[in-house]
XYZ file of C-alpha atoms in Angstrom:
536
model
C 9.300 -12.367 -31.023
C 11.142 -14.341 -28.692
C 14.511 -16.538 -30.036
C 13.103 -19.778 -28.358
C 9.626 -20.636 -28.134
C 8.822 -22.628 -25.178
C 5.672 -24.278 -24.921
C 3.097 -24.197 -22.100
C 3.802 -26.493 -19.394
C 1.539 -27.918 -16.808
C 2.717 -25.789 -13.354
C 3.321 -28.846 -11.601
C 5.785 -30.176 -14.070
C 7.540 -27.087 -14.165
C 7.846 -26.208 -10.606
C 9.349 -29.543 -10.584
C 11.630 -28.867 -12.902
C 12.612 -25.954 -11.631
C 15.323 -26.997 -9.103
C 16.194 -30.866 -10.525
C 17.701 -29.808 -14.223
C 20.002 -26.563 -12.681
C 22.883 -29.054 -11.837
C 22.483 -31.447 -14.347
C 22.178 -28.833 -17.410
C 25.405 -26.820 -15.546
C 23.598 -24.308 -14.740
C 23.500 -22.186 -11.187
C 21.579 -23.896 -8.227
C 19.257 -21.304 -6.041
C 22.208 -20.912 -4.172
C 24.927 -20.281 -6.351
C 22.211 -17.342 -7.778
C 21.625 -16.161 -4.286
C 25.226 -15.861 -3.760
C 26.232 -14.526 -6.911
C 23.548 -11.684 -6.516
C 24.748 -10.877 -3.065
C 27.270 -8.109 -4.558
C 24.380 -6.886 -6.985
C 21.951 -6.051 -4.259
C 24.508 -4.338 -2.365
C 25.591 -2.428 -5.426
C 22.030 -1.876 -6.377
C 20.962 -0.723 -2.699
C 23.533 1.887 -2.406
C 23.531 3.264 -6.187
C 19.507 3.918 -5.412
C 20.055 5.005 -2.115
C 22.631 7.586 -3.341
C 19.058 9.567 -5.155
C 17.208 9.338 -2.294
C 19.000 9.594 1.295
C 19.554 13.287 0.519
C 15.699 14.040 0.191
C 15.335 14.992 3.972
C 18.765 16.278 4.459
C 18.581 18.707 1.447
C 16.492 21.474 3.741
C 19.522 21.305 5.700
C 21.819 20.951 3.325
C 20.180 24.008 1.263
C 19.911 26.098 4.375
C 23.760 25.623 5.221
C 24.822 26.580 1.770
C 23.133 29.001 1.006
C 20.760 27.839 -2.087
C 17.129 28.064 -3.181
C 14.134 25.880 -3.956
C 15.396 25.441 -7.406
C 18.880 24.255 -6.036
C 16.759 21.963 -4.447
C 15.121 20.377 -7.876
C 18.494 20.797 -9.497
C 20.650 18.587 -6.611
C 18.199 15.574 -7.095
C 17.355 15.991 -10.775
C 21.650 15.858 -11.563
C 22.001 12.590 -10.299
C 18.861 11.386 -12.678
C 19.741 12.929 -15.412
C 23.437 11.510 -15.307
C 21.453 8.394 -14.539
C 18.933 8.136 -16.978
C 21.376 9.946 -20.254
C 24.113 7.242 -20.107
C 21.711 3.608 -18.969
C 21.727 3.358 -22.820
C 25.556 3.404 -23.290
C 26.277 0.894 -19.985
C 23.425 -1.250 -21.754
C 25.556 -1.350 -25.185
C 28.626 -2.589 -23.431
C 27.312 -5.062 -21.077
C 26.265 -6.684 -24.918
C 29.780 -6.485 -26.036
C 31.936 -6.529 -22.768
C 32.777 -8.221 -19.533
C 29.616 -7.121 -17.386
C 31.242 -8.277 -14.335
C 33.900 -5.439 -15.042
C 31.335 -2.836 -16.046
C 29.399 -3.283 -12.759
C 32.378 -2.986 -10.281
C 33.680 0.378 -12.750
C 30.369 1.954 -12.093
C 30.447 1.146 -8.653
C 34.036 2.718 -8.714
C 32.413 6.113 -9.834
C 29.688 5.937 -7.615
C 32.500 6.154 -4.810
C 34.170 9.067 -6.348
C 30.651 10.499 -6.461
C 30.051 9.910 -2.895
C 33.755 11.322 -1.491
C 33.297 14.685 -3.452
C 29.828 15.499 -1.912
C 30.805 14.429 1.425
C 33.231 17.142 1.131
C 31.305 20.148 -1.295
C 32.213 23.291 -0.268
C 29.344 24.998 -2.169
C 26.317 23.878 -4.124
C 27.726 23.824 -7.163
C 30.514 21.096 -6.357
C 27.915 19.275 -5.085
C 25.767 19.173 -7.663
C 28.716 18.214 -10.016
C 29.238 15.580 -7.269
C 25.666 14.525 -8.108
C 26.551 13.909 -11.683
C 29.204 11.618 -10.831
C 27.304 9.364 -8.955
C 24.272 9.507 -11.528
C 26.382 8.216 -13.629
C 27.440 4.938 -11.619
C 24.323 4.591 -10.373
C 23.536 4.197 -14.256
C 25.620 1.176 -14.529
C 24.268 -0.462 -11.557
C 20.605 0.360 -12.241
C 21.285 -1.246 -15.787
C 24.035 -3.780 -15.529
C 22.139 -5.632 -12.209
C 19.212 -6.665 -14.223
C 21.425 -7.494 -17.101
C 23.135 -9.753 -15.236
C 19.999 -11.555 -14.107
C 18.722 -12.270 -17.081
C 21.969 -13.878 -18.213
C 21.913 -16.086 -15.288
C 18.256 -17.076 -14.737
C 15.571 -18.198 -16.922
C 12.677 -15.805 -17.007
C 10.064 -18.655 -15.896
C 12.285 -18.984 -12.441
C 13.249 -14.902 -12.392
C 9.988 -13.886 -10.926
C 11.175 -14.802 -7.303
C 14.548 -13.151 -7.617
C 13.185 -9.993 -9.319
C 11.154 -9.875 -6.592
C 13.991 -9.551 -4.762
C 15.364 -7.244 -6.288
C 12.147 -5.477 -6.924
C 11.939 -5.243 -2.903
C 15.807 -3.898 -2.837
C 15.206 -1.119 -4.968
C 12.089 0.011 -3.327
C 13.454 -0.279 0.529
C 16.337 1.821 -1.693
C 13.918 4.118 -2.456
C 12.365 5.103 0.230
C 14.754 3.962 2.903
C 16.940 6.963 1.983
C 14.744 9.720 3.223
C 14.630 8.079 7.156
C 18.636 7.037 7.120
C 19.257 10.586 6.232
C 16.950 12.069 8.634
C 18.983 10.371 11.552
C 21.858 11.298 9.890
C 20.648 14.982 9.926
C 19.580 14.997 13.391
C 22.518 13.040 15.166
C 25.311 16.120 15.655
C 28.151 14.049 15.276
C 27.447 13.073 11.857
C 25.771 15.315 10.374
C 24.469 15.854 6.322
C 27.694 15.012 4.616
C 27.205 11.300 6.347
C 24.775 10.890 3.757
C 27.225 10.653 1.237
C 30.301 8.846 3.376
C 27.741 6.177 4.338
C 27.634 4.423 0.845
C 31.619 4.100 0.353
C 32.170 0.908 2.714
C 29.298 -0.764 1.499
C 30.250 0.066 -2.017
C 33.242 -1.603 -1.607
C 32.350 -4.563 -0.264
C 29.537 -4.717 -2.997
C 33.218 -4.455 -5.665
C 34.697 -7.268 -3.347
C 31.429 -9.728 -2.883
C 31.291 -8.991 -7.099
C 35.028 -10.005 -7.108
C 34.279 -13.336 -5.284
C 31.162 -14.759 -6.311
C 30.097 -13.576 -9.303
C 31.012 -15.454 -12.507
C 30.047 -15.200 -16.120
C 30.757 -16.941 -19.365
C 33.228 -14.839 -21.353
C 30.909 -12.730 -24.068
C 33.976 -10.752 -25.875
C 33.240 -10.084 -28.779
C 35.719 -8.939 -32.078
C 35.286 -6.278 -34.588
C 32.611 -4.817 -33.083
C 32.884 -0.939 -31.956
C 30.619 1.130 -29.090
C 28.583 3.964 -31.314
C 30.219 7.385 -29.411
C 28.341 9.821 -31.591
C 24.919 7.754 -30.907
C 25.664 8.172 -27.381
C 26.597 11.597 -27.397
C 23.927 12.788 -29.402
C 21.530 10.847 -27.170
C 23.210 12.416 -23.880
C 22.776 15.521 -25.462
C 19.317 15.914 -26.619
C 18.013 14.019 -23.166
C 20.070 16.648 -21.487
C 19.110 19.433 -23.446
C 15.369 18.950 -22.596
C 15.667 18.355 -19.390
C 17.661 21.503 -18.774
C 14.409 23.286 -19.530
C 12.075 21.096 -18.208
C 14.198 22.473 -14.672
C 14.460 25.416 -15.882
C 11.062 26.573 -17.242
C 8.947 28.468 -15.168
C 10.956 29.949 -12.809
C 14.468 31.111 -14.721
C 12.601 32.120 -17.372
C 8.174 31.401 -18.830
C 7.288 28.609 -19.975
C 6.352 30.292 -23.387
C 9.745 31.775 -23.954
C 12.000 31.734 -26.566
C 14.274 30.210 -24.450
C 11.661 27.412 -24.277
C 11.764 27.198 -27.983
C 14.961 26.938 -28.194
C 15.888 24.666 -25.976
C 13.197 22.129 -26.970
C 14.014 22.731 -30.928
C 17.573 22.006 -30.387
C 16.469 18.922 -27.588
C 14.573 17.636 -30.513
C 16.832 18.106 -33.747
C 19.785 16.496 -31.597
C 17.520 13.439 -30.902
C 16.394 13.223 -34.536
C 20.204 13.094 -35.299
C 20.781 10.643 -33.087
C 17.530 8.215 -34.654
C 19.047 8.669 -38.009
C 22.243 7.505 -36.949
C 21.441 4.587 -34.842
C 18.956 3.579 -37.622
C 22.687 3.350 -39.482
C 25.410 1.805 -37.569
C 26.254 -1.633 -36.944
C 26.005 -1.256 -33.654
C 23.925 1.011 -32.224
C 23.270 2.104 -28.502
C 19.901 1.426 -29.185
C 18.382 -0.859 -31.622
C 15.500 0.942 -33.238
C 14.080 -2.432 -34.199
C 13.560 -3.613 -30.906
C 10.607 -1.529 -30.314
C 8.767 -3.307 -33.501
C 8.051 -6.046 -30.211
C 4.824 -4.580 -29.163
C 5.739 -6.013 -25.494
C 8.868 -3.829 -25.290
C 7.410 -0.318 -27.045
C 4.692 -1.152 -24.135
C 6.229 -1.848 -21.619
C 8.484 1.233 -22.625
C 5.774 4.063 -22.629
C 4.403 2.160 -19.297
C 7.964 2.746 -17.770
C 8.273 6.466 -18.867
C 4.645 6.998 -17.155
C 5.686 5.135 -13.752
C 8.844 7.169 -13.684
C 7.015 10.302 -14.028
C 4.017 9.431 -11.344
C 6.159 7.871 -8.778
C 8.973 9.665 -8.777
C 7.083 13.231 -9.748
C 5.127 12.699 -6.493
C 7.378 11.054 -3.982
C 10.798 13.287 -3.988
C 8.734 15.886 -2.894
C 6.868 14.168 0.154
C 9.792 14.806 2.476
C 9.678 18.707 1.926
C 5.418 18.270 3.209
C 6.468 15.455 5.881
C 8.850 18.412 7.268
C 7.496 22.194 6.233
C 3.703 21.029 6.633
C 3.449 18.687 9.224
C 6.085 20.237 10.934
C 8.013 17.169 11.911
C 12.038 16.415 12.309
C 13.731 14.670 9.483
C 14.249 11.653 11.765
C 10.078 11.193 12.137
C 10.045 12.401 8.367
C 12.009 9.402 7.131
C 10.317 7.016 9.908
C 6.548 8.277 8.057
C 8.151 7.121 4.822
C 8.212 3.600 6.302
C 4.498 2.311 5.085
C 5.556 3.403 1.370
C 8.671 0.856 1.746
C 6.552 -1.768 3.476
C 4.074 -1.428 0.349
C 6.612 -1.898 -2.257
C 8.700 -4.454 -0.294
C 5.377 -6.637 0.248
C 3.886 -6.332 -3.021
C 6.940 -7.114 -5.481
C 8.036 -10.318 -3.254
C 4.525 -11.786 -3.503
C 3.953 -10.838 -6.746
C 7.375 -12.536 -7.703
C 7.016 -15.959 -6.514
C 3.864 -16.269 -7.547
C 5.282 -15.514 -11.029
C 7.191 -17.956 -10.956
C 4.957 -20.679 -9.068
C 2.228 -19.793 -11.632
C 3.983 -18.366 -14.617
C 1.114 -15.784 -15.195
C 2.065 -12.273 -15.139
C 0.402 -9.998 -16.414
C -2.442 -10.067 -13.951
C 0.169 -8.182 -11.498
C 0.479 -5.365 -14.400
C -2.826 -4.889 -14.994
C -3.482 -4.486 -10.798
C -0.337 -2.238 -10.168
C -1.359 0.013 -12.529
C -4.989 0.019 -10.872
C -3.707 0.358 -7.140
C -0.564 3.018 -7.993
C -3.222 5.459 -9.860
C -5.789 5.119 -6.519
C -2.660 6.088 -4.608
C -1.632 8.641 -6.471
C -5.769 10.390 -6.373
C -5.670 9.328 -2.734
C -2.601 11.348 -1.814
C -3.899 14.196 -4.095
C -6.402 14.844 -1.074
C -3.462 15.555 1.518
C -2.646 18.488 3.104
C -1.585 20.365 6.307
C -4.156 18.844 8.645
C -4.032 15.178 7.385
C -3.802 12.435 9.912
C -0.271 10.252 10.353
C -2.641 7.099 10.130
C -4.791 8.199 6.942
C -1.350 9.351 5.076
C 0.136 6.166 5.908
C -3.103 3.462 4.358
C -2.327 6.128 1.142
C 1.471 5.970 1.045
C 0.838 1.799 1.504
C -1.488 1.519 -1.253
C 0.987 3.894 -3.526
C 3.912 1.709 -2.767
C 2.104 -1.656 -3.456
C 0.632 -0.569 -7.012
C 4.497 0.549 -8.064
C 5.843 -3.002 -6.765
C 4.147 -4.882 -8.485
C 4.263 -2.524 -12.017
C 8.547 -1.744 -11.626
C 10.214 -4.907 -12.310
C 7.684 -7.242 -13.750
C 7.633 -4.949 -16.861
C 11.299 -5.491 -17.194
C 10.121 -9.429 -16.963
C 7.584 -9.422 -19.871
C 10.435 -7.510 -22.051
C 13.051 -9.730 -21.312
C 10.587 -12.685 -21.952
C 10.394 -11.149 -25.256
C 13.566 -10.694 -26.898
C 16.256 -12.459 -28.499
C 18.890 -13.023 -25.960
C 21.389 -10.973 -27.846
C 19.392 -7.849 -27.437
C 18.828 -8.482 -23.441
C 21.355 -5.840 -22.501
C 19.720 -3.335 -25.025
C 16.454 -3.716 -24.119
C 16.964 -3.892 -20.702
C 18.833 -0.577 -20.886
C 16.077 0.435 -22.677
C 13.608 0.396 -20.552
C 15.908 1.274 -17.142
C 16.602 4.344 -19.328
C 13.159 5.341 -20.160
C 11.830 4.967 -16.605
C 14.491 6.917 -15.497
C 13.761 9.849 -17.743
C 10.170 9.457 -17.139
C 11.071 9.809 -13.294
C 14.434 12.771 -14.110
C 11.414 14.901 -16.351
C 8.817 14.517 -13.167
C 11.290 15.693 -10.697
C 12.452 18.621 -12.571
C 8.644 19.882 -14.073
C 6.939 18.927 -11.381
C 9.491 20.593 -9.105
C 9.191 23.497 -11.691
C 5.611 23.408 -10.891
C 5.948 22.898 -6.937
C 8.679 25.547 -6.796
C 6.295 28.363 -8.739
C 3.337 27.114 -6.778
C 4.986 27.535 -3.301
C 6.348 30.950 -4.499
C 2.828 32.231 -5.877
C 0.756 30.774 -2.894
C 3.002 32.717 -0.856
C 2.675 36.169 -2.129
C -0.992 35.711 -2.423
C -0.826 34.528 1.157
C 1.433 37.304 2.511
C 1.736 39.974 0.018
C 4.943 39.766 0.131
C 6.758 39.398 -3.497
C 9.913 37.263 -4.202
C 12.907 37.912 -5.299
C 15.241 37.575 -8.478
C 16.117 34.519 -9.697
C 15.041 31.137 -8.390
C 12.105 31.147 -6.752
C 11.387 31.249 -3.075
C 14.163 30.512 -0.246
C 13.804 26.950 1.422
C 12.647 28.400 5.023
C 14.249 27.693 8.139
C 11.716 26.911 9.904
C 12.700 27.239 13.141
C 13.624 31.467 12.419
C 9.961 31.991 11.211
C 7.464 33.634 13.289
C 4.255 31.734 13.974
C 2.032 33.629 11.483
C 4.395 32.905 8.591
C 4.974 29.548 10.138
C 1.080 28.939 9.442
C 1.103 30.082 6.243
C 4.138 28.034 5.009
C 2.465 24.895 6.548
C -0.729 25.634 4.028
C 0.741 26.140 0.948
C 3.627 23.461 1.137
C -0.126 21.122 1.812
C -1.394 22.481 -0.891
C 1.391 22.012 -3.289
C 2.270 18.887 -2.178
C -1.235 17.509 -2.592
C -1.235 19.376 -6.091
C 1.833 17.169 -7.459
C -0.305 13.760 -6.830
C -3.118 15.302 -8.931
C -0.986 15.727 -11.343
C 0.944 12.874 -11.114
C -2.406 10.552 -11.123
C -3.182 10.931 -15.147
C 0.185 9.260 -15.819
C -0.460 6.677 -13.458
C -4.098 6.087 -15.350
C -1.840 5.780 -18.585
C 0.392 3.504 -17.824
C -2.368 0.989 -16.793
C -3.887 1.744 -20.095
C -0.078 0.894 -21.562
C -0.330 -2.353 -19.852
C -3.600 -3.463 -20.803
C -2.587 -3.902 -24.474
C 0.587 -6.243 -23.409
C -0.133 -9.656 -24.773
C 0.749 -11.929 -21.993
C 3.249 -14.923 -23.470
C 4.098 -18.097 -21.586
C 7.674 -17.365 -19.572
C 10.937 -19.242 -20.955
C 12.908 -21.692 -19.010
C 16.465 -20.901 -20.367
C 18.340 -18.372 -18.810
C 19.519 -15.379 -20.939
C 23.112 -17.171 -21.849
C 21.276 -20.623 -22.406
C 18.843 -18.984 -24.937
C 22.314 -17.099 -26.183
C 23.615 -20.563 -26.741
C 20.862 -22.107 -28.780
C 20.794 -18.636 -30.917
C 24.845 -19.211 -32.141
C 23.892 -23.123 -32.550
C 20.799 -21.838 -34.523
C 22.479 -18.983 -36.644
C 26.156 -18.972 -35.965
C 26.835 -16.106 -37.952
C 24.747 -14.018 -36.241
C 27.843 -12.099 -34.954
């Protein structure tokens, strides 16, 4: 149930309205909000950009350190994983602490991060590198959409989630082509890919410094839940550890499998029963009595696992299949960002000129499973143009699904619980996208490695799965044969990929659309206190 009902209004009164009552009621014209999100959507471009500008240089990157396939799943699974275990604790203390604080410390580790991969000797500082950077990007991911709500009613936040909707998804797939012409121009090289972020991280710390500006939200006697967020950390951790792991370190029916997921799931149960009894927990269990935001939860979990399950993987086929350059690789990623970037800005404002959104649920769910069936028919021979309409229509379905499902939940929710459930569902997508890289890289790695020796009779070796090839060492007949079977996997992930896409639509279907406020999060705060004042 939402804290303040707001009934329908006609849309021409309230587009009206929109503009007129920001200065008289105090709060932030279009462009105060525009400026004051100018640090967040630097913040939030780099943090994203950190998980994905690697994806082309990591054949490179692998090759020149000397690590396998599943060094490969474990560099880009890391940085989720740090990502996605500790949204839930940044969530908690945006709720109880300056947020404008927690943003530029998260940004702070995210440049740590970035300085200790651009210097890794070896794979395994990098990956530790990775983990540092997960998790600042965790703070960004959650704190930036935090910070929206708090500033912008939900009836108006359609156009600026678009926004930022468009930001994360240029993010996204932007990464793969910046590090490709990293990669290929000899005088910068792979570790660029890290170095690049640090200026612009700092001037996202120095724009926050400057223009953004919050009402004080201290608030006394109230303490963060560590052992919540440790046990959460943990069992998240614990199970995605073997969802990496499984398959290729050691079977998927294992008693390492069972234990691993027995001791993933006892430390979770631990940590329900003692959220269910703190004051404050890390995540209030009795948020997801809101049908919207148990929805909208499972729907995020599925789009994490389809789109990101499918697309970390693309840049491997773009460059061991199709046999192009990193450059061209990140250049074909371009109709992907162009899908996203188009969809979530016109979905957005027509949010808010209309006020109706779950129409753009219901049709990004539709579109993101036909691109996810379409790209399951890829492979080696598959024309530039053809991959391209696919990779649109995939990119346009997840626009308009990503951020308007954060929308509906915020619409939702008392304001005191924005941070939570925001967190909430940042965190959940995450996962969903952290447990699709690492099974379906399981899955892609053990694929590869048994098309091969079917291919070539040739068996592989000890311990983590086939070598990423260098392509330009290999002689033309094995060159044929690893341009087949990366098709063939590659194509193989979508298929897989498409069910969860099908479920999230079904997810969506069952959200009740409810008219959007027009108080912004620390408005609706406002009337709360007046309403109950001893609600804290």
């Amino acid at each position: 149930m939402t804290a303040v009902t707001t009934p329908p209004e006609p849309p021409e009164a309230t587009a009206a309205a929109v503009e007129a009552p920001a200065e008289a009621s105090g709060r932030m014209t279009h462009k105060e909000v525009l400026q004051a999100l100018s640090g967040l959507m630097v913040g939030m471009f780099v943090s994203i950009l950190a998980s994905t500008v690697v994806s082309n240089a990591l054949p490179r990157i692998i090759g020149e350190l000397g690590g396998s396939q599943s060094v490969y799943t474990w560099i880009v699974t890391t940085e989720l994983l740090a990502m996605t275990a500790t949204v839930p604790l940044w969530g908690k203390m945006a709720d109880l602490y300056s947020k404008k604080l927690l943003i530029q410390l998260s940004l702070g580790l995210f440049v740590a991060g970035s300085l200790i991969a651009g210097f890794t000797p070896n794979v395994e500082v990098l990956i530790f590198s990775r983990i540092v950077q997960g998790i600042g990007a965790g703070g960004m991911s959650a704190l930036a959409l935090i910070v929206m709500a708090a500033m912008i009613p939900p009836r108006e936040l359609g156009r600026y989630s678009g926004i930022f909707g468009a930001v994360f998804g240029v993010a996204t797939i932007a990464g793969p082509l910046i590090g490709g012409l990293l990669v290929d121009t000899s005088w910068l090289g792979w570790r660029w890919c890290f170095f690049l972020g640090v200026p612009f991280t700092l001037l996202s710390i120095f724009l926050l410094q400057r223009t953004l500006h919050l009402p004080a939200t201290r608030r006394d006697q109230v303490s963060i839940d560590w052992l919540g967020a440790l046990l959460i950390i943990t069992g998240v951790s614990t199970l995605l550890v073997w969802s990496t792991l499984a398959g290729h370190q050691f079977a998927w029916g294992s008693w390492w499998t069972v234990g691993l997921v027995s001791a993933g799931v006892v430390i979770l149960a631990a940590a329900v029963y003692v959220e269910s009894r703190v004051a404050e927990p890390i995540i209030p269990l009795d948020i997801f009595r809101n049908r919207t935001v148990s929805l909208a939860t499972l729907a995020s979990v599925l789009v994490g696992v389809a789109m990101f399950g499918g697309t970390v993987f693309l840049s491997q086929y773009f460059q061991f299949s199709l046999g192009k350059t990193p450059t061209v690789a990140g250049l074909m990623s371009l109709p992907l960002i162009f899908g996203l970037l188009i969809s979530s800005t016109v979905a957005g404002q027509l949010i808010t000129k209309h006020g109706k959104w779950k129409i753009y649920l219901i049709t990004g769910g539709i579109v993101m499973t036909a691109g996810m069936l379409l790209l399951g028919t890829i492979g080696q021979d598959t024309s530039v143009l053809v991959l391209s309409i696919y990779m649109f229509i995939l990119g346009a379905g997840v626009g308009m699904l990503m951020q308007n499902l954060v929308l509906a939940a915020q619409n939702d929710v008392p304001a005191h619980e924005l941070g939570a459930t925001t967190s909430v569902l940042t965190f959940f997508r995450s996962m969903g996208g952290a447990v699709g890289v690492s099974a379906l890289g399981a899955v892609f790695a053990n694929q590869i490695g048994s098309l091969w020796t079917e291919r070539t009779g040739i068996p592989l070796g000890e311990g983590g799965g086939m070598q990423v090839p260098n392509l330009a060492e290999l002689p033309a007949p094995m060159l044929a044969v690893i341009k087949e079977i990366y098709g063939i996997a590659s194509a193989d992930l979508f298929l897989i990929g498409a069910p969860f896409a099908a479920m999230a639509l079904i997810a969506v279907l069952f959200i009740k659309e409810k008219p959007l406020s027009t108080l912004s999060g620390d408005e609706r705060l406002a009337a709360e206190s007046a309403t109950t004042p001893a609600s804290h």
